[in-house]
Protein backbone atom coordinates (compact mmCIF):
# COMPACT_ATOMS: atom_id res chain seq x y z
CA UNK A 1 0.00 0.00 0.00
CA UNK A 2 1.34 3.43 -0.91
CA UNK A 3 1.99 5.97 1.89
CA UNK A 4 -0.81 8.18 0.54
CA UNK A 5 -3.36 5.36 0.70
CA UNK A 6 -2.14 4.49 4.19
CA UNK A 7 -2.63 8.11 5.24
CA UNK A 8 -6.17 8.09 3.85
CA UNK A 9 -6.99 4.98 5.86
CA UNK A 10 -5.40 6.46 8.97
CA UNK A 11 -7.73 9.43 8.62
CA UNK A 12 -10.74 7.10 8.30
CA UNK A 13 -9.68 5.25 11.44
CA UNK A 14 -9.09 8.43 13.45
CA UNK A 15 -12.26 10.21 12.42
CA UNK A 16 -14.47 7.16 12.86
CA UNK A 17 -13.07 6.69 16.36
CA UNK A 18 -13.86 10.33 17.18
CA UNK A 19 -17.42 10.02 15.87
CA UNK A 20 -17.94 6.85 17.90
CA UNK A 21 -16.67 8.72 20.97
CA UNK A 22 -19.18 11.49 20.33
CA UNK A 23 -22.25 9.33 19.75
CA UNK A 24 -21.50 7.10 22.73
CA UNK A 25 -20.96 10.13 24.98
CA UNK A 26 -24.43 11.58 24.37
CA UNK A 27 -26.99 11.32 27.18
CA UNK A 28 -29.95 8.90 26.93
CA UNK A 29 -32.04 9.83 23.90
CA UNK A 30 -29.23 11.86 22.39
CA UNK A 31 -28.83 9.61 19.36
CA UNK A 32 -32.37 10.52 18.30
CA UNK A 33 -31.67 14.24 18.14
CA UNK A 34 -32.34 15.57 14.65
CA UNK A 35 -29.51 17.36 12.85
CA UNK A 36 -30.66 20.60 11.15
CA UNK A 37 -28.54 20.03 8.02
CA UNK A 38 -29.44 16.62 6.63
CA UNK A 39 -32.56 16.21 8.76
CA UNK A 40 -31.36 12.84 10.07
CA UNK A 41 -31.01 11.69 13.63
CA UNK A 42 -27.56 10.90 15.01
CA UNK A 43 -28.58 7.25 14.80
CA UNK A 44 -29.30 7.59 11.08
CA UNK A 45 -25.97 9.39 10.55
CA UNK A 46 -24.10 6.40 11.97
CA UNK A 47 -25.95 4.15 9.51
CA UNK A 48 -25.08 6.59 6.72
CA UNK A 49 -21.38 6.33 7.51
CA UNK A 50 -21.58 2.53 7.50
CA UNK A 51 -23.49 2.56 4.20
CA UNK A 52 -20.87 4.81 2.63
CA UNK A 53 -17.92 2.69 3.73
CA UNK A 54 -19.61 -0.48 2.50
CA UNK A 55 -20.31 1.23 -0.82
CA UNK A 56 -16.72 2.47 -1.12
CA UNK A 57 -15.39 -1.05 -0.56
CA UNK A 58 -17.74 -2.46 -3.22
CA UNK A 59 -16.74 0.32 -5.62
CA UNK A 60 -13.06 -0.56 -5.25
CA UNK A 61 -13.78 -4.26 -5.82
CA UNK A 62 -15.74 -3.55 -9.02
CA UNK A 63 -13.14 -1.06 -10.24
CA UNK A 64 -10.28 -3.50 -9.74
CA UNK A 65 -12.30 -6.15 -11.58
CA UNK A 66 -12.67 -3.81 -14.55
CA UNK A 67 -16.37 -3.23 -13.98
CA UNK A 68 -18.26 0.04 -13.73
CA UNK A 69 -17.76 1.54 -10.30
CA UNK A 70 -21.44 2.53 -10.15
CA UNK A 71 -23.39 0.13 -12.37
CA UNK A 72 -26.87 1.08 -13.53
CA UNK A 73 -28.80 4.09 -12.27
CA UNK A 74 -27.20 5.58 -9.15
CA UNK A 75 -29.36 8.00 -7.15
CA UNK A 76 -27.47 8.86 -3.97
CA UNK A 77 -30.29 10.94 -2.53
CA UNK A 78 -32.74 8.05 -2.89
CA UNK A 79 -30.20 5.64 -1.41
CA UNK A 80 -29.59 7.93 1.56
CA UNK A 81 -33.32 8.38 2.14
CA UNK A 82 -33.90 4.64 2.06
CA UNK A 83 -31.08 4.09 4.55
CA UNK A 84 -32.42 6.76 6.90
CA UNK A 85 -35.87 5.18 6.81
CA UNK A 86 -34.53 1.66 7.31
CA UNK A 87 -32.41 2.69 10.29
CA UNK A 88 -34.76 5.02 12.12
CA UNK A 89 -34.95 2.61 15.05
CA UNK A 90 -31.89 0.37 14.64
CA UNK A 91 -30.21 -0.08 18.05
CA UNK A 92 -27.00 1.90 18.38
CA UNK A 93 -24.86 -1.14 19.35
CA UNK A 94 -25.91 -2.84 16.11
CA UNK A 95 -25.05 0.26 14.10
CA UNK A 96 -21.66 0.61 15.75
CA UNK A 97 -20.86 -3.05 15.06
CA UNK A 98 -21.76 -2.52 11.42
CA UNK A 99 -19.76 0.71 11.26
CA UNK A 100 -16.62 -0.95 12.60
CA UNK A 101 -17.07 -3.91 10.25
CA UNK A 102 -17.55 -1.61 7.27
CA UNK A 103 -14.23 0.08 8.00
CA UNK A 104 -12.45 -3.27 8.21
CA UNK A 105 -13.98 -4.17 4.86
CA UNK A 106 -12.84 -0.87 3.36
CA UNK A 107 -9.31 -1.34 4.71
CA UNK A 108 -9.19 -4.79 3.10
CA UNK A 109 -10.34 -3.31 -0.22
CA UNK A 110 -7.66 -0.60 -0.10
CA UNK A 111 -5.02 -3.23 0.61
CA UNK A 112 -5.82 -4.76 -2.80
CA UNK A 113 -5.17 -1.51 -4.70
CA UNK A 114 -1.79 -1.66 -6.50
CA UNK A 115 0.26 1.51 -6.27
CA UNK A 116 0.26 1.98 -10.03
CA UNK A 117 -3.57 2.10 -10.04
CA UNK A 118 -4.04 5.18 -7.87
CA UNK A 119 -3.86 7.50 -10.89
CA UNK A 120 -6.11 5.27 -13.02
CA UNK A 121 -9.56 6.64 -13.66
CA UNK A 122 -12.43 5.70 -11.39
CA UNK A 123 -15.63 6.89 -13.07
CA UNK A 124 -13.83 9.63 -14.98
CA UNK A 125 -11.47 10.98 -12.33
CA UNK A 126 -8.15 9.76 -10.98
CA UNK A 127 -8.90 7.18 -8.28
CA UNK A 128 -6.78 8.99 -5.71
CA UNK A 129 -9.07 12.04 -5.97
CA UNK A 130 -12.10 9.86 -5.28
CA UNK A 131 -10.33 8.28 -2.31
CA UNK A 132 -9.55 11.71 -0.83
CA UNK A 133 -13.18 12.77 -1.31
CA UNK A 134 -14.30 9.66 0.58
CA UNK A 135 -11.80 10.39 3.32
CA UNK A 136 -13.37 13.83 3.87
CA UNK A 137 -16.82 12.35 4.50
CA UNK A 138 -16.68 12.34 8.29
CA UNK A 139 -15.53 15.97 8.28
CA UNK A 140 -18.41 16.88 5.95
CA UNK A 141 -20.76 15.98 8.82
CA UNK A 142 -18.62 17.25 11.71
CA UNK A 143 -20.71 20.35 12.34
CA UNK A 144 -23.99 18.47 11.80
CA UNK A 145 -22.99 16.27 14.71
CA UNK A 146 -21.64 19.11 16.82
CA UNK A 147 -24.89 21.07 16.34
CA UNK A 148 -26.81 18.40 18.27
CA UNK A 149 -24.07 17.68 20.81
CA UNK A 150 -23.76 20.94 22.80
CA UNK A 151 -22.53 19.07 25.87
CA UNK A 152 -19.50 17.93 23.84
CA UNK A 153 -18.55 21.32 22.41
CA UNK A 154 -15.52 21.63 24.68
CA UNK A 155 -14.62 17.95 24.79
CA UNK A 156 -10.85 17.76 24.12
CA UNK A 157 -11.17 14.89 21.62
CA UNK A 158 -13.88 16.72 19.70
CA UNK A 159 -11.94 19.97 19.65
CA UNK A 160 -8.76 18.21 18.54
CA UNK A 161 -10.70 16.79 15.60
CA UNK A 162 -12.64 19.84 14.45
CA UNK A 163 -10.18 22.64 15.21
CA UNK A 164 -7.32 20.90 13.40
CA UNK A 165 -9.39 19.54 10.50
CA UNK A 166 -8.55 20.78 7.02
CA UNK A 167 -11.86 21.98 5.62
CA UNK A 168 -12.20 23.01 1.99
CA UNK A 169 -15.69 24.50 2.22
CA UNK A 170 -15.56 28.17 3.23
CA UNK A 171 -18.68 27.82 5.40
CA UNK A 172 -16.97 25.07 7.40
CA UNK A 173 -13.81 27.18 7.66
CA UNK A 174 -15.85 30.08 9.02
CA UNK A 175 -17.54 27.81 11.56
CA UNK A 176 -14.15 26.43 12.56
CA UNK A 177 -12.85 29.96 13.20
CA UNK A 178 -15.98 30.84 15.18
CA UNK A 179 -15.61 27.71 17.29
CA UNK A 180 -11.97 28.55 17.99
CA UNK A 181 -13.01 32.04 19.14
CA UNK A 182 -15.64 30.51 21.41
CA UNK A 183 -13.14 28.06 22.87
CA UNK A 184 -10.68 30.87 23.56
CA UNK A 185 -13.34 32.86 25.39
CA UNK A 186 -14.48 29.79 27.30
CA UNK A 187 -10.99 29.07 28.61
CA UNK A 188 -9.78 32.66 28.89
CA UNK A 189 -10.05 32.65 32.67
CA UNK A 190 -9.03 29.03 33.20
CA UNK A 191 -5.50 28.83 34.68
CA UNK A 192 -3.03 26.62 32.89
CA UNK A 193 -5.04 26.23 29.68
CA UNK A 194 -3.45 27.39 26.44
CA UNK A 195 -5.09 27.46 23.01
CA UNK A 196 -2.69 27.36 20.09
CA UNK A 197 -3.02 29.86 17.26
CA UNK A 198 -2.40 27.34 14.46
CA UNK A 199 -5.93 25.95 14.16
Tab-separated table of N, CA and C in Angstrom, residues 19 94 101 146 162 184 189 199:
chain	number	residue	atom	x	y	z
A	19	UNK	N	-15.964	10.024	15.997
A	19	UNK	CA	-17.420	10.018	15.868
A	19	UNK	C	-18.033	9.011	16.839
A	94	UNK	N	-25.919	-2.159	17.408
A	94	UNK	CA	-25.915	-2.838	16.106
A	94	UNK	C	-25.286	-1.955	15.041
A	101	UNK	N	-17.277	-2.874	11.272
A	101	UNK	CA	-17.075	-3.915	10.254
A	101	UNK	C	-16.890	-3.294	8.878
A	146	UNK	N	-21.890	18.174	15.722
A	146	UNK	CA	-21.638	19.107	16.816
A	146	UNK	C	-22.877	19.935	17.144
A	162	UNK	N	-12.028	18.787	15.275
A	162	UNK	CA	-12.637	19.839	14.451
A	162	UNK	C	-11.718	21.050	14.280
A	184	UNK	N	-11.602	29.932	22.913
A	184	UNK	CA	-10.678	30.873	23.564
A	184	UNK	C	-11.379	31.658	24.671
A	189	UNK	N	-10.312	32.469	31.252
A	189	UNK	CA	-10.048	32.654	32.675
A	189	UNK	C	-9.673	31.353	33.384
A	199	UNK	N	-4.740	26.652	14.643
A	199	UNK	CA	-5.926	25.946	14.160
A	199	UNK	C	-6.572	26.711	13.029
